[in-house]
Amino acid sequence: MSNKEISKEQQKFLKNYKTRKRAIFLTQILILVVFLALWELAARLKWVDTFLTSSPYEIYKLFISFLSDGTLFKHIGISVMETVIGFLIGTILGIIIAIILWWSDFLAIVLDPYLVILNSLPKTALAPIIIIWVGAGYAGIIVTAVTLSIVITIMNIYTSFKEVDENSIKMLETFGATKFQILRKLVLPASVPSIISTIKVNIGLAWVGVIVGEFLVSRAGIGYLIVYGGQVFKLDLVMMSVIILAVLAAIMYKGIAIVEKKFIKWRQ
């Protein structure tokens, strides 16, 4: 087969791939548009009680109102700040503790039952206790977000470390590699896919922790808007807040996915 024929096949494959990717994106957009149109139609024709479900148009009007007076930026900024800090602390601290457990088998065996117990606890139910201990305000909300993500991070990353090929580790030890060199040259690079997967999970857990904390003590943020909207029976405010929350979480998740894609290309 000549280079020219190979080039044509590659062009055909890339064209088909781009067409398929565009079709998937357009279908996703179409599903969203149809859903919103049916929702608005049902609201206008009184098929649903708009007091309970609101409508896309009412949500849009409220969104523009919050956007024009700058209130929305304040609430989004606070929630994003709390989530990013809780996410970073939980992820970084979890990886560090996982490294310590991998380094010391004795410590890993001693702490294993405690990690299992902590992981099984309903941490959202413990949020009021955490906030009382740490204090109301940003600190309590951030710590709540950290507690939801740190245990999962420790267990997932430590499991990934332990699953690294023992023969590869023994080979490095035979050549005189120190434990730190094994960690840096073999264990961490081999565990990057698990680390990225854990980071994706932590985004959702950090948001859950922040929203739960804001439900309890915050006077600003997306969680506060949801609670306030429910208290005054302003369901369009609740729906708007939930939609904004979903968009913010999706943006953060997409950011991690882009980093993952770049890493995979670099690794290849």
Short mmCIF file of the C-alpha atoms (twelve columns), coordinates in Angstrom:
data_MODEL
# 
_entry.id   MODEL 
# 
loop_
_atom_site.group_PDB 
_atom_site.id 
_atom_site.type_symbol 
_atom_site.label_atom_id 
_atom_site.label_alt_id 
_atom_site.label_comp_id 
_atom_site.label_asym_id 
_atom_site.label_seq_id 
_atom_site.Cartn_x 
_atom_site.Cartn_y 
_atom_site.Cartn_z 
_atom_site.pdbx_PDB_model_num 
ATOM 1   C CA . MET A 1   0.000   0.000  0.000  1 
ATOM 2   C CA . SER A 2   1.500   3.374  -0.993 1 
ATOM 3   C CA . ASN A 3   1.905   6.426  1.216  1 
ATOM 4   C CA . LYS A 4   -0.710  8.211  -0.878 1 
ATOM 5   C CA . GLU A 5   -3.280  5.499  -0.182 1 
ATOM 6   C CA . ILE A 6   -2.437  5.541  3.532  1 
ATOM 7   C CA . SER A 7   -2.854  9.310  3.560  1 
ATOM 8   C CA . LYS A 8   -6.292  9.001  1.959  1 
ATOM 9   C CA . GLU A 9   -7.345  6.406  4.523  1 
ATOM 10  C CA . GLN A 10  -6.168  8.647  7.335  1 
ATOM 11  C CA . GLN A 11  -8.060  11.596 5.882  1 
ATOM 12  C CA . LYS A 12  -11.192 9.488  5.554  1 
ATOM 13  C CA . PHE A 13  -10.848 8.262  9.146  1 
ATOM 14  C CA . LEU A 14  -10.328 11.782 10.496 1 
ATOM 15  C CA . LYS A 15  -13.288 13.066 8.492  1 
ATOM 16  C CA . ASN A 16  -15.541 10.298 9.815  1 
ATOM 17  C CA . TYR A 17  -14.274 10.884 13.356 1 
ATOM 18  C CA . LYS A 18  -14.976 14.624 13.193 1 
ATOM 19  C CA . THR A 19  -18.417 13.991 11.655 1 
ATOM 20  C CA . ARG A 20  -19.290 11.521 14.411 1 
ATOM 21  C CA . LYS A 21  -18.011 13.896 17.105 1 
ATOM 22  C CA . ARG A 22  -20.073 16.761 15.651 1 
ATOM 23  C CA . ALA A 23  -23.159 14.537 15.431 1 
ATOM 24  C CA . ILE A 24  -22.785 13.505 19.087 1 
ATOM 25  C CA . PHE A 25  -22.443 17.145 20.194 1 
ATOM 26  C CA . LEU A 26  -25.449 18.285 18.129 1 
ATOM 27  C CA . THR A 27  -27.545 15.395 19.472 1 
ATOM 28  C CA . GLN A 28  -26.653 16.356 23.043 1 
ATOM 29  C CA . ILE A 29  -27.651 19.965 22.367 1 
ATOM 30  C CA . LEU A 30  -30.865 18.819 20.673 1 
ATOM 31  C CA . ILE A 31  -31.857 16.697 23.681 1 
ATOM 32  C CA . LEU A 32  -31.359 19.702 25.982 1 
ATOM 33  C CA . VAL A 33  -33.309 22.048 23.703 1 
ATOM 34  C CA . VAL A 34  -36.201 19.581 23.339 1 
ATOM 35  C CA . PHE A 35  -36.318 19.056 27.112 1 
ATOM 36  C CA . LEU A 36  -36.430 22.804 27.795 1 
ATOM 37  C CA . ALA A 37  -39.050 23.345 25.071 1 
ATOM 38  C CA . LEU A 38  -41.296 20.608 26.462 1 
ATOM 39  C CA . TRP A 39  -40.846 21.968 29.981 1 
ATOM 40  C CA . GLU A 40  -41.797 25.501 28.859 1 
ATOM 41  C CA . LEU A 41  -44.738 24.182 26.842 1 
ATOM 42  C CA . ALA A 42  -46.002 22.135 29.785 1 
ATOM 43  C CA . ALA A 43  -45.760 25.201 32.029 1 
ATOM 44  C CA . ARG A 44  -47.614 27.489 29.605 1 
ATOM 45  C CA . LEU A 45  -50.368 24.939 28.949 1 
ATOM 46  C CA . LYS A 46  -50.733 24.306 32.718 1 
ATOM 47  C CA . TRP A 47  -49.823 20.635 32.384 1 
ATOM 48  C CA . VAL A 48  -47.544 21.103 35.406 1 
ATOM 49  C CA . ASP A 49  -47.850 23.313 38.466 1 
ATOM 50  C CA . THR A 50  -45.369 26.141 37.867 1 
ATOM 51  C CA . PHE A 51  -45.401 26.925 41.590 1 
ATOM 52  C CA . LEU A 52  -43.575 23.608 42.092 1 
ATOM 53  C CA . THR A 53  -41.592 23.283 38.856 1 
ATOM 54  C CA . SER A 54  -41.212 26.899 37.664 1 
ATOM 55  C CA . SER A 55  -40.413 27.241 33.936 1 
ATOM 56  C CA . PRO A 56  -37.302 27.890 31.799 1 
ATOM 57  C CA . TYR A 57  -38.446 31.424 30.967 1 
ATOM 58  C CA . GLU A 58  -39.022 32.360 34.629 1 
ATOM 59  C CA . ILE A 59  -35.650 30.870 35.555 1 
ATOM 60  C CA . TYR A 60  -34.019 32.844 32.729 1 
ATOM 61  C CA . LYS A 61  -35.620 36.115 33.898 1 
ATOM 62  C CA . LEU A 62  -34.424 35.497 37.450 1 
ATOM 63  C CA . PHE A 63  -30.931 34.639 36.179 1 
ATOM 64  C CA . ILE A 64  -30.728 37.922 34.234 1 
ATOM 65  C CA . SER A 65  -31.958 39.813 37.310 1 
ATOM 66  C CA . PHE A 66  -29.277 38.276 39.549 1 
ATOM 67  C CA . LEU A 67  -26.677 38.775 36.834 1 
ATOM 68  C CA . SER A 68  -27.464 42.456 36.276 1 
ATOM 69  C CA . ASP A 69  -27.150 43.484 39.917 1 
ATOM 70  C CA . GLY A 70  -23.982 41.427 40.484 1 
ATOM 71  C CA . THR A 71  -25.513 39.246 43.221 1 
ATOM 72  C CA . LEU A 72  -24.941 36.054 41.273 1 
ATOM 73  C CA . PHE A 73  -21.190 36.625 40.956 1 
ATOM 74  C CA . LYS A 74  -20.902 36.986 44.714 1 
ATOM 75  C CA . HIS A 75  -22.669 33.677 45.426 1 
ATOM 76  C CA . ILE A 76  -20.843 31.784 42.673 1 
ATOM 77  C CA . GLY A 77  -17.473 33.214 43.739 1 
ATOM 78  C CA . ILE A 78  -17.937 32.119 47.354 1 
ATOM 79  C CA . SER A 79  -19.040 28.578 46.470 1 
ATOM 80  C CA . VAL A 80  -16.284 28.118 43.875 1 
ATOM 81  C CA . MET A 81  -13.653 29.405 46.317 1 
ATOM 82  C CA . GLU A 82  -14.788 27.027 49.056 1 
ATOM 83  C CA . THR A 83  -14.971 24.096 46.627 1 
ATOM 84  C CA . VAL A 84  -11.553 24.681 45.059 1 
ATOM 85  C CA . ILE A 85  -9.834  25.046 48.448 1 
ATOM 86  C CA . GLY A 86  -11.591 21.972 49.890 1 
ATOM 87  C CA . PHE A 87  -10.872 19.995 46.720 1 
ATOM 88  C CA . LEU A 88  -7.166  20.909 46.682 1 
ATOM 89  C CA . ILE A 89  -6.628  20.264 50.399 1 
ATOM 90  C CA . GLY A 90  -8.501  16.953 50.327 1 
ATOM 91  C CA . THR A 91  -6.706  15.724 47.212 1 
ATOM 92  C CA . ILE A 92  -3.161  16.823 48.125 1 
ATOM 93  C CA . LEU A 93  -3.423  15.725 51.759 1 
ATOM 94  C CA . GLY A 94  -4.973  12.408 50.692 1 
ATOM 95  C CA . ILE A 95  -2.114  11.690 48.261 1 
ATOM 96  C CA . ILE A 96  0.486   12.564 50.902 1 
ATOM 97  C CA . ILE A 97  -1.126  10.229 53.464 1 
ATOM 98  C CA . ALA A 98  -1.388  7.474  50.818 1 
ATOM 99  C CA . ILE A 99  2.359   7.852  50.160 1 
ATOM 100 C CA . ILE A 100 3.060   7.578  53.912 1 
ATOM 101 C CA . LEU A 101 0.967   4.398  54.145 1 
ATOM 102 C CA . TRP A 102 2.764   2.898  51.124 1 
ATOM 103 C CA . TRP A 103 6.096   3.824  52.683 1 
ATOM 104 C CA . SER A 104 5.272   2.144  56.019 1 
ATOM 105 C CA . ASP A 105 3.537   -1.241 55.865 1 
ATOM 106 C CA . PHE A 106 3.237   -1.236 59.659 1 
ATOM 107 C CA . LEU A 107 1.349   2.069  59.660 1 
ATOM 108 C CA . ALA A 108 -0.856  0.917  56.773 1 
ATOM 109 C CA . ILE A 109 -1.906  -2.246 58.624 1 
ATOM 110 C CA . VAL A 110 -2.560  -0.309 61.851 1 
ATOM 111 C CA . LEU A 111 -4.694  2.366  60.156 1 
ATOM 112 C CA . ASP A 112 -6.544  0.112  57.696 1 
ATOM 113 C CA . PRO A 113 -9.607  -0.627 59.937 1 
ATOM 114 C CA . TYR A 114 -9.896  3.049  60.877 1 
ATOM 115 C CA . LEU A 115 -9.916  4.083  57.207 1 
ATOM 116 C CA . VAL A 116 -12.620 1.509  56.478 1 
ATOM 117 C CA . ILE A 117 -14.737 2.836  59.367 1 
ATOM 118 C CA . LEU A 118 -14.227 6.468  58.332 1 
ATOM 119 C CA . ASN A 119 -15.161 5.634  54.755 1 
ATOM 120 C CA . SER A 120 -18.384 3.926  55.866 1 
ATOM 121 C CA . LEU A 121 -19.525 6.846  58.039 1 
ATOM 122 C CA . PRO A 122 -22.182 9.164  56.565 1 
ATOM 123 C CA . LYS A 123 -19.946 12.230 56.549 1 
ATOM 124 C CA . THR A 124 -22.729 14.573 55.438 1 
ATOM 125 C CA . ALA A 125 -24.587 13.627 58.627 1 
ATOM 126 C CA . LEU A 126 -21.466 14.552 60.609 1 
ATOM 127 C CA . ALA A 127 -21.323 18.003 58.992 1 
ATOM 128 C CA . PRO A 128 -23.076 19.756 61.932 1 
ATOM 129 C CA . ILE A 129 -20.519 18.295 64.366 1 
ATOM 130 C CA . ILE A 130 -17.622 19.286 62.105 1 
ATOM 131 C CA . ILE A 131 -18.937 22.845 61.823 1 
ATOM 132 C CA . ILE A 132 -19.383 23.088 65.614 1 
ATOM 133 C CA . TRP A 133 -15.789 21.900 66.140 1 
ATOM 134 C CA . VAL A 134 -14.207 24.056 63.427 1 
ATOM 135 C CA . GLY A 135 -16.592 26.993 63.594 1 
ATOM 136 C CA . ALA A 136 -19.242 28.478 61.349 1 
ATOM 137 C CA . GLY A 137 -18.152 30.284 58.237 1 
ATOM 138 C CA . TYR A 138 -15.736 29.431 55.469 1 
ATOM 139 C CA . ALA A 139 -13.511 27.214 57.643 1 
ATOM 140 C CA . GLY A 140 -16.312 24.862 58.665 1 
ATOM 141 C CA . ILE A 141 -17.613 24.553 55.091 1 
ATOM 142 C CA . ILE A 142 -14.139 23.895 53.650 1 
ATOM 143 C CA . VAL A 143 -13.349 21.266 56.297 1 
ATOM 144 C CA . THR A 144 -16.670 19.559 55.505 1 
ATOM 145 C CA . ALA A 145 -15.622 19.405 51.842 1 
ATOM 146 C CA . VAL A 146 -12.198 18.037 52.828 1 
ATOM 147 C CA . THR A 147 -13.644 15.271 55.010 1 
ATOM 148 C CA . LEU A 148 -15.796 14.031 52.126 1 
ATOM 149 C CA . SER A 149 -12.872 13.689 49.715 1 
ATOM 150 C CA . ILE A 150 -9.804  12.847 51.762 1 
ATOM 151 C CA . VAL A 151 -10.674 9.271  52.829 1 
ATOM 152 C CA . ILE A 152 -11.658 8.246  49.295 1 
ATOM 153 C CA . THR A 153 -8.416  9.754  48.004 1 
ATOM 154 C CA . ILE A 154 -6.302  7.876  50.559 1 
ATOM 155 C CA . MET A 155 -7.937  4.514  49.885 1 
ATOM 156 C CA . ASN A 156 -7.962  4.796  46.081 1 
ATOM 157 C CA . ILE A 157 -4.400  6.090  45.739 1 
ATOM 158 C CA . TYR A 158 -2.969  3.660  48.309 1 
ATOM 159 C CA . THR A 159 -4.684  0.741  46.525 1 
ATOM 160 C CA . SER A 160 -3.199  1.949  43.248 1 
ATOM 161 C CA . PHE A 161 0.276   2.129  44.824 1 
ATOM 162 C CA . LYS A 162 -0.032  -1.434 46.111 1 
ATOM 163 C CA . GLU A 163 -1.081  -2.733 42.681 1 
ATOM 164 C CA . VAL A 164 2.155   -1.598 41.015 1 
ATOM 165 C CA . ASP A 165 4.017   -4.614 39.605 1 
ATOM 166 C CA . GLU A 166 6.088   -6.221 42.382 1 
ATOM 167 C CA . ASN A 167 8.615   -7.586 39.871 1 
ATOM 168 C CA . SER A 168 9.361   -4.063 38.635 1 
ATOM 169 C CA . ILE A 169 9.886   -2.891 42.217 1 
ATOM 170 C CA . LYS A 170 12.206  -5.829 42.970 1 
ATOM 171 C CA . MET A 171 14.185  -5.146 39.806 1 
ATOM 172 C CA . LEU A 172 14.748  -1.528 40.859 1 
ATOM 173 C CA . GLU A 173 15.742  -2.679 44.338 1 
ATOM 174 C CA . THR A 174 18.231  -5.104 42.757 1 
ATOM 175 C CA . PHE A 175 19.854  -2.179 40.961 1 
ATOM 176 C CA . GLY A 176 20.142  -0.348 44.294 1 
ATOM 177 C CA . ALA A 177 17.253  2.098  43.949 1 
ATOM 178 C CA . THR A 178 16.105  3.754  47.162 1 
ATOM 179 C CA . LYS A 179 12.465  3.727  48.238 1 
ATOM 180 C CA . PHE A 180 12.124  7.379  47.265 1 
ATOM 181 C CA . GLN A 181 13.501  6.654  43.784 1 
ATOM 182 C CA . ILE A 182 11.065  3.735  43.385 1 
ATOM 183 C CA . LEU A 183 8.228   6.032  44.412 1 
ATOM 184 C CA . ARG A 184 9.286   8.819  42.051 1 
ATOM 185 C CA . LYS A 185 10.314  6.745  39.039 1 
ATOM 186 C CA . LEU A 186 7.817   3.867  39.150 1 
ATOM 187 C CA . VAL A 187 4.969   4.041  41.661 1 
ATOM 188 C CA . LEU A 188 3.763   7.615  41.082 1 
ATOM 189 C CA . PRO A 189 3.942   7.501  37.249 1 
ATOM 190 C CA . ALA A 190 2.140   4.133  37.204 1 
ATOM 191 C CA . SER A 191 -0.601  5.523  39.468 1 
ATOM 192 C CA . VAL A 192 -1.330  8.702  37.497 1 
ATOM 193 C CA . PRO A 193 -4.488  7.274  35.824 1 
ATOM 194 C CA . SER A 194 -5.875  6.349  39.266 1 
ATOM 195 C CA . ILE A 195 -4.934  9.764  40.630 1 
ATOM 196 C CA . ILE A 196 -6.775  11.505 37.776 1 
ATOM 197 C CA . SER A 197 -9.833  9.267  38.257 1 
ATOM 198 C CA . THR A 198 -9.822  10.061 41.983 1 
ATOM 199 C CA . ILE A 199 -9.536  13.780 41.236 1 
ATOM 200 C CA . LYS A 200 -12.636 13.535 39.019 1 
ATOM 201 C CA . VAL A 201 -14.554 11.898 41.872 1 
ATOM 202 C CA . ASN A 202 -13.255 14.491 44.341 1 
ATOM 203 C CA . ILE A 203 -14.752 17.342 42.332 1 
ATOM 204 C CA . GLY A 204 -18.257 16.016 42.987 1 
ATOM 205 C CA . LEU A 205 -17.485 15.183 46.622 1 
ATOM 206 C CA . ALA A 206 -16.058 18.652 47.255 1 
ATOM 207 C CA . TRP A 207 -19.217 20.238 45.827 1 
ATOM 208 C CA . VAL A 208 -21.382 17.990 48.005 1 
ATOM 209 C CA . GLY A 209 -19.403 19.013 51.106 1 
ATOM 210 C CA . VAL A 210 -19.631 22.718 50.278 1 
ATOM 211 C CA . ILE A 211 -23.367 22.634 49.522 1 
ATOM 212 C CA . VAL A 212 -24.096 20.694 52.734 1 
ATOM 213 C CA . GLY A 213 -22.020 23.183 54.723 1 
ATOM 214 C CA . GLU A 214 -23.786 26.125 53.083 1 
ATOM 215 C CA . PHE A 215 -27.141 24.532 53.866 1 
ATOM 216 C CA . LEU A 216 -26.224 24.684 57.559 1 
ATOM 217 C CA . VAL A 217 -24.334 27.914 58.213 1 
ATOM 218 C CA . SER A 218 -23.702 30.022 55.128 1 
ATOM 219 C CA . ARG A 219 -25.282 33.387 54.358 1 
ATOM 220 C CA . ALA A 220 -24.018 33.324 50.782 1 
ATOM 221 C CA . GLY A 221 -23.246 30.780 48.090 1 
ATOM 222 C CA . ILE A 222 -25.176 28.399 45.846 1 
ATOM 223 C CA . GLY A 223 -26.257 26.237 48.798 1 
ATOM 224 C CA . TYR A 224 -27.590 29.292 50.607 1 
ATOM 225 C CA . LEU A 225 -29.657 30.277 47.552 1 
ATOM 226 C CA . ILE A 226 -31.167 26.773 47.383 1 
ATOM 227 C CA . VAL A 227 -32.106 26.812 51.076 1 
ATOM 228 C CA . TYR A 228 -33.436 30.364 50.949 1 
ATOM 229 C CA . GLY A 229 -35.467 29.635 47.815 1 
ATOM 230 C CA . GLY A 230 -37.017 26.592 49.509 1 
ATOM 231 C CA . GLN A 231 -37.831 28.533 52.679 1 
ATOM 232 C CA . VAL A 232 -39.695 31.298 50.837 1 
ATOM 233 C CA . PHE A 233 -41.213 28.862 48.296 1 
ATOM 234 C CA . LYS A 234 -39.415 30.569 45.419 1 
ATOM 235 C CA . LEU A 235 -38.874 27.462 43.318 1 
ATOM 236 C CA . ASP A 236 -37.473 29.343 40.311 1 
ATOM 237 C CA . LEU A 237 -34.577 30.437 42.578 1 
ATOM 238 C CA . VAL A 238 -34.033 26.829 43.670 1 
ATOM 239 C CA . MET A 239 -34.074 25.543 40.088 1 
ATOM 240 C CA . MET A 240 -31.750 28.324 38.901 1 
ATOM 241 C CA . SER A 241 -29.287 27.534 41.691 1 
ATOM 242 C CA . VAL A 242 -29.330 23.816 40.908 1 
ATOM 243 C CA . ILE A 243 -28.711 24.493 37.208 1 
ATOM 244 C CA . ILE A 244 -25.822 26.838 38.001 1 
ATOM 245 C CA . LEU A 245 -24.384 24.233 40.374 1 
ATOM 246 C CA . ALA A 246 -24.558 21.573 37.644 1 
ATOM 247 C CA . VAL A 247 -22.850 23.873 35.124 1 
ATOM 248 C CA . LEU A 248 -20.040 24.794 37.542 1 
ATOM 249 C CA . ALA A 249 -19.410 21.154 38.460 1 
ATOM 250 C CA . ALA A 250 -19.400 20.201 34.756 1 
ATOM 251 C CA . ILE A 251 -16.881 22.960 33.952 1 
ATOM 252 C CA . MET A 252 -14.515 21.773 36.681 1 
ATOM 253 C CA . TYR A 253 -14.899 18.160 35.555 1 
ATOM 254 C CA . LYS A 254 -14.231 19.169 31.941 1 
ATOM 255 C CA . GLY A 255 -11.086 21.008 33.051 1 
ATOM 256 C CA . ILE A 256 -9.728  17.827 34.647 1 
ATOM 257 C CA . ALA A 257 -10.690 15.837 31.534 1 
ATOM 258 C CA . ILE A 258 -8.683  18.267 29.359 1 
ATOM 259 C CA . VAL A 259 -5.651  17.878 31.638 1 
ATOM 260 C CA . GLU A 260 -6.052  14.101 31.470 1 
ATOM 261 C CA . LYS A 261 -6.195  14.181 27.660 1 
ATOM 262 C CA . LYS A 262 -3.057  16.326 27.455 1 
ATOM 263 C CA . PHE A 263 -1.264  13.965 29.848 1 
ATOM 264 C CA . ILE A 264 -2.214  10.915 27.782 1 
ATOM 265 C CA . LYS A 265 -0.896  12.586 24.619 1 
ATOM 266 C CA . TRP A 266 2.348   13.521 26.403 1 
ATOM 267 C CA . ARG A 267 2.717   9.990  27.759 1 
ATOM 268 C CA . GLN A 268 2.228   8.481  24.299 1 
# 
